[in-house]
Short mmCIF file of C-alpha atoms in Angstrom, two decimals:
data_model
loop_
_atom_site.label_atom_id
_atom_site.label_comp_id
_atom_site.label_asym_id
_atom_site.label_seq_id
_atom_site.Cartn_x
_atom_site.Cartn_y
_atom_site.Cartn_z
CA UNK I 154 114.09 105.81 112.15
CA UNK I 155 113.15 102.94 109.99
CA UNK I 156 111.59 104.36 106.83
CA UNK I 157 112.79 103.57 103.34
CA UNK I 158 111.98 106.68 101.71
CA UNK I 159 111.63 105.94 97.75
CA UNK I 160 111.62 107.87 94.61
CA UNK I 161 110.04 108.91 92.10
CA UNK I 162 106.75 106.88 92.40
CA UNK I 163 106.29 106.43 89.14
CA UNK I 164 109.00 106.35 85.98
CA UNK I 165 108.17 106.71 82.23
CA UNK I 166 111.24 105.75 80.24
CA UNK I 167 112.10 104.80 76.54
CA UNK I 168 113.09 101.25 75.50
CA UNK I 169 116.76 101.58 75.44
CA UNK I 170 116.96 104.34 77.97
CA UNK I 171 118.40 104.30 81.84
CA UNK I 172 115.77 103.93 84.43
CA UNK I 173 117.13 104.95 87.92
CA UNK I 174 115.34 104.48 90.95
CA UNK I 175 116.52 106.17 94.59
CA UNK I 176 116.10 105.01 98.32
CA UNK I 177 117.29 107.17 101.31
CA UNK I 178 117.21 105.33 104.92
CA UNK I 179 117.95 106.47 108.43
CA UNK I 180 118.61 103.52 110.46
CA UNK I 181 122.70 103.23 110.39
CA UNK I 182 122.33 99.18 111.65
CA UNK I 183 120.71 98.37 108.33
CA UNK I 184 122.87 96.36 106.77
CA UNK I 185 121.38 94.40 103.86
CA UNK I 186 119.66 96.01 101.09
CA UNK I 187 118.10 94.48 98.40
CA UNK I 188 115.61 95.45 95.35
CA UNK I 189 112.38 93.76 94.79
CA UNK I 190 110.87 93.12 91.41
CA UNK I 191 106.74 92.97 91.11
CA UNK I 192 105.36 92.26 88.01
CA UNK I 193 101.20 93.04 87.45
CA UNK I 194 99.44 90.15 89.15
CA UNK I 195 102.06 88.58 90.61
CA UNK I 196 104.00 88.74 94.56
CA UNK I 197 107.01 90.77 94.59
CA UNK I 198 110.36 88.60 94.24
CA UNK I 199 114.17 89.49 95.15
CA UNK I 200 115.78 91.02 91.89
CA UNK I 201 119.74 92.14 93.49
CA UNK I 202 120.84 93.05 96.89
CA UNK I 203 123.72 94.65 98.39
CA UNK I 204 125.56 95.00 101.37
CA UNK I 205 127.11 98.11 102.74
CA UNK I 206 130.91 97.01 102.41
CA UNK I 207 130.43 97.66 98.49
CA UNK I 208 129.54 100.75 96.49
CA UNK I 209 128.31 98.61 93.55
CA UNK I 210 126.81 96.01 92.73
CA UNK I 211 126.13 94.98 88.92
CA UNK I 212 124.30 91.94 87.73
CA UNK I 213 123.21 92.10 84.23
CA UNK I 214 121.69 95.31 83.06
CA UNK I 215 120.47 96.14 86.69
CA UNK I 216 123.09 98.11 88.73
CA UNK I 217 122.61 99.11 92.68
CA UNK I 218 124.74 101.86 93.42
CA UNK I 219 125.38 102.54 97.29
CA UNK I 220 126.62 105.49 98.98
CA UNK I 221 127.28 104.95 102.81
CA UNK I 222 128.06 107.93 104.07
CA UNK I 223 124.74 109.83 102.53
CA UNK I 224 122.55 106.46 103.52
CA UNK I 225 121.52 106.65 99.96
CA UNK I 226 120.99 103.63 97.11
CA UNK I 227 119.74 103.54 94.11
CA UNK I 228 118.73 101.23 91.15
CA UNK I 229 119.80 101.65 87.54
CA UNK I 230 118.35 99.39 84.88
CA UNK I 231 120.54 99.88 81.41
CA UNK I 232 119.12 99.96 77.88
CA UNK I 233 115.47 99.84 79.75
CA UNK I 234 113.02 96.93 77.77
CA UNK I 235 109.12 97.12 77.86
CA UNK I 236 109.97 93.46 80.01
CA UNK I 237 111.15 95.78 82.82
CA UNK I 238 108.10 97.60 82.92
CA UNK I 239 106.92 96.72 86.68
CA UNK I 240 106.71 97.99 90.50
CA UNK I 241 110.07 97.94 92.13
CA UNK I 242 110.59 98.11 95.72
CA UNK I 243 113.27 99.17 97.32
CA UNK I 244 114.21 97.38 101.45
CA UNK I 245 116.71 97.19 104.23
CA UNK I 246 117.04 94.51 107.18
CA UNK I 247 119.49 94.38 109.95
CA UNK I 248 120.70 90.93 109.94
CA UNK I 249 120.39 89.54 112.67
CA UNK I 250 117.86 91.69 113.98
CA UNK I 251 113.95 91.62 113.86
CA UNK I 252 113.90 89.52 110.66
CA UNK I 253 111.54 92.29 109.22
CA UNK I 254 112.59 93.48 105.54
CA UNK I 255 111.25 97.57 105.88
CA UNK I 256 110.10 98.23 102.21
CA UNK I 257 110.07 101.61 100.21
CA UNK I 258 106.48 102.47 99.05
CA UNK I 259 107.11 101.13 95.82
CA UNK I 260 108.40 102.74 91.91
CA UNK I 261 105.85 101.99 88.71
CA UNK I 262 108.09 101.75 85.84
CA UNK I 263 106.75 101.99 82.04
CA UNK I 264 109.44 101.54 79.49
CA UNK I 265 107.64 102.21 76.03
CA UNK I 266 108.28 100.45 73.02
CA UNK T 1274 112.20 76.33 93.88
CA UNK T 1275 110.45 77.92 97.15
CA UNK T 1276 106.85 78.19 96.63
CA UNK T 1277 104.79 80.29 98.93
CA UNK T 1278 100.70 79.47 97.92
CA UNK T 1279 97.48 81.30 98.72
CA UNK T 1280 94.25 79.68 99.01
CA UNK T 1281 92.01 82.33 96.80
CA UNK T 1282 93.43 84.70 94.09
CA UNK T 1283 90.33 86.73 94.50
CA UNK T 1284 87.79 87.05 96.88
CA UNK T 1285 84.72 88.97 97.23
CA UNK T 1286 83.17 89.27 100.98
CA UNK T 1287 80.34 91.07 102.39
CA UNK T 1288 81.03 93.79 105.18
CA UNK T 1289 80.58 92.11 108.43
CA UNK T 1290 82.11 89.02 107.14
CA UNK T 1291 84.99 86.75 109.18
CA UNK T 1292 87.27 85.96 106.37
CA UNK T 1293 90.29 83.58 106.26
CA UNK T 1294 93.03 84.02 103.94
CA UNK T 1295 95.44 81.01 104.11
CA UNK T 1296 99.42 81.02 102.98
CA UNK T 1297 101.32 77.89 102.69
CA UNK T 1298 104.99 77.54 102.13
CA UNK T 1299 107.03 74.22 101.36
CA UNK T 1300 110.42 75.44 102.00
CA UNK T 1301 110.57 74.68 105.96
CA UNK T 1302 111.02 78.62 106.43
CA UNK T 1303 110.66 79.52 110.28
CA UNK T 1304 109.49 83.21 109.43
CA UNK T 1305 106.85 84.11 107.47
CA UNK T 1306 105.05 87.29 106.69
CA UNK T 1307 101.18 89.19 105.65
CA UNK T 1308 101.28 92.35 103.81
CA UNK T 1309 98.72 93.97 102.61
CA UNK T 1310 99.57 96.12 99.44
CA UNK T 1311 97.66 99.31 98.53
CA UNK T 1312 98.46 102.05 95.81
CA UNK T 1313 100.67 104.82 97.08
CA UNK T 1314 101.44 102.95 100.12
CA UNK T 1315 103.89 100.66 99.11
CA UNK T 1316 103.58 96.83 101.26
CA UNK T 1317 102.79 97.30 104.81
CA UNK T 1318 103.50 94.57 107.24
CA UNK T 1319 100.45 93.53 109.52
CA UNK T 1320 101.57 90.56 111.25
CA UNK T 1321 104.93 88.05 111.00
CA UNK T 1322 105.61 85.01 112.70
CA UNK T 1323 108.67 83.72 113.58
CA UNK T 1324 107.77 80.03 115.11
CA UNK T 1325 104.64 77.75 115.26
CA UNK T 1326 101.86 79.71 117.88
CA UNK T 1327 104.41 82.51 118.12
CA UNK T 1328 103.45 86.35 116.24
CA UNK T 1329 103.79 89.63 116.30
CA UNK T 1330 102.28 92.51 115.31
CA UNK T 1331 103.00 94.81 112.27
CA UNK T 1332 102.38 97.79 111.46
CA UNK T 1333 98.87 98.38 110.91
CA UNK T 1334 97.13 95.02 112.99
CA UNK T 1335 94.30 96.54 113.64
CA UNK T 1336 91.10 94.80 112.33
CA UNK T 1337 93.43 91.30 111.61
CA UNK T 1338 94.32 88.03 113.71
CA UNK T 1339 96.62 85.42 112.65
CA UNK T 1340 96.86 81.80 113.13
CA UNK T 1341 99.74 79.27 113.31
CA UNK T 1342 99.51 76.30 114.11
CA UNK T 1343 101.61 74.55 111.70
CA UNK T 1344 105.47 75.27 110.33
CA UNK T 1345 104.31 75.55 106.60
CA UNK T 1346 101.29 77.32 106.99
CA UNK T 1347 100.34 81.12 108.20
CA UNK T 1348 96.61 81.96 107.97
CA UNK T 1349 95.27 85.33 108.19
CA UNK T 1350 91.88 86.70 109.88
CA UNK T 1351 89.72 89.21 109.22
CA UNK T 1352 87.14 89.04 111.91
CA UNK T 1353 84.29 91.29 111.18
CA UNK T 1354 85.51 92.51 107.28
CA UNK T 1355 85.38 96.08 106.42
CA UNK T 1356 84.97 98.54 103.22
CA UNK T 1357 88.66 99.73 104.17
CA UNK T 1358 90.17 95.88 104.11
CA UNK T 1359 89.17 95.96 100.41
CA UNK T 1360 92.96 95.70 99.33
CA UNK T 1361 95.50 92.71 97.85
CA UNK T 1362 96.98 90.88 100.55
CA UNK T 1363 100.50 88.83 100.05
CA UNK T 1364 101.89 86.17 102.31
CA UNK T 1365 105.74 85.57 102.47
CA UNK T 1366 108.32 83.65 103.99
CA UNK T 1367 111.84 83.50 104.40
CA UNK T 1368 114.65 81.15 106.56
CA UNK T 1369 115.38 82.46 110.47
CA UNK T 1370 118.71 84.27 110.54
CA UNK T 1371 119.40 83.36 107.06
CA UNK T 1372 122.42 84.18 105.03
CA UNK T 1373 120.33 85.97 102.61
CA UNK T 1374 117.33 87.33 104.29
CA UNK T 1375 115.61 87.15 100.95
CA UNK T 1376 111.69 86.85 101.67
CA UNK T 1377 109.63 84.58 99.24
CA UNK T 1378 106.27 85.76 98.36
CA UNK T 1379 103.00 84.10 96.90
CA UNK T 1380 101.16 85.78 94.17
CA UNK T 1381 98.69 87.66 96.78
CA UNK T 1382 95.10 87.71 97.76
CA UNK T 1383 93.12 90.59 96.20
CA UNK T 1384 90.13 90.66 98.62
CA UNK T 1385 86.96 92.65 97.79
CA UNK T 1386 84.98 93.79 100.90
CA UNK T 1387 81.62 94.89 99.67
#
């Protein structure tokens, strides 16, 4: 009931290409859901969140798309750069709630050159 | 800026070992947070606080105590270290019942049980 469940685990895309990421949840309360950014050697830090009221969400090049009724979101990152290569985690929280973020297990993305 | 701070950005302990790992945060956040972060397994929460001398348990708080005694500052404890600790550990923090429940990480721990 409150796994993140996140694919693919790792992502090999070409600079310039679409990188999409997907997260499937079960727990219908969750109702904030934002993306975390980690790059190597560093602690993971908030890249764009969403709420459930909106199907989109666009800042940038990075895109979360949100489908409600299939408890589904996903991350696209347009015209991919080798900057984006990193782990990104997907998370939902009920506000409100325990105050506990519940993270996917994480998306390695290499964007070659 | 929030800044969340670790004491050690590597450590190296023998098995057997009690080992403190120490988090400090400066932006007055009530909750605050130890992962530990492994390959394949994505962050997994061992213990949160969510007031001075109040905790509770994660997911996996087996083997790990935690400490706080002061608003800014969360330490973790490993009391007798093991082989299967071996792993990078990340403290975070984030406001109580904030508008954005956006948690704040340090740049983690990556301890070496040996």
């Amino acid at each position: 009931q409150q796994q993140v469940k996140q694919s693919p685990q790792s992502l090999i895309v070409q600079k310039g290409g679409i990188s999409i990421i997907n997260c499937a949840y079960e727990n219908t309360a969750f109702d904030y859901f934002p993306w975390y950014q980690q790059f190597p050697g560093k602690g993971p830090a908030l890249l764009i969140a969403i709420r459930p009221d909106v199907s989109e969400k666009k800042e940038g090049r990075f895109t979360i798309s949100f489908n409600k009724s299939a408890k589904q979101f996903s991350l696209h990152i347009m015209d991919s750069q080798p900057g984006d290569s990193a782990t990104y985690f997907c998370a939902a929280i009920t506000q409100g709630g325990s105050e506990k973020l519940v993270f996917g297990k994480g998306t390695k993305l290499t964007v070659n050159p | 800026d929030v800044k969340v701070t670790q004491s050690s950005r590597y450590l190296v302990k023998r098995t057997g070992e009690k080992v403190f790992l120490e988090c400090v945060q400066d932006m007055d956040h009530e909750n605050m947070f130890w992962y530990r972060q492994d390959p394949g397994l994505g962050l997994r929460l061992i213990y949160f606080s969510y007031d001075v001398k109040m905790k509770e348990k994660g997911d996996i708080p087996e083997g790990y105590s935690v400490s706080r005694e002061k608003k800014e500052r969360f330490s973790l404890i490993l009391e007798s270290a093991s082989t299967n600790q071996t792993s990078m550990y990340l403290c975070a923090s984030s406001p109580l019942r904030g508008s954005v429940p956006e948690q704040y990480f340090g740049p983690g721990t990556r301890l070496t049980v040996t």
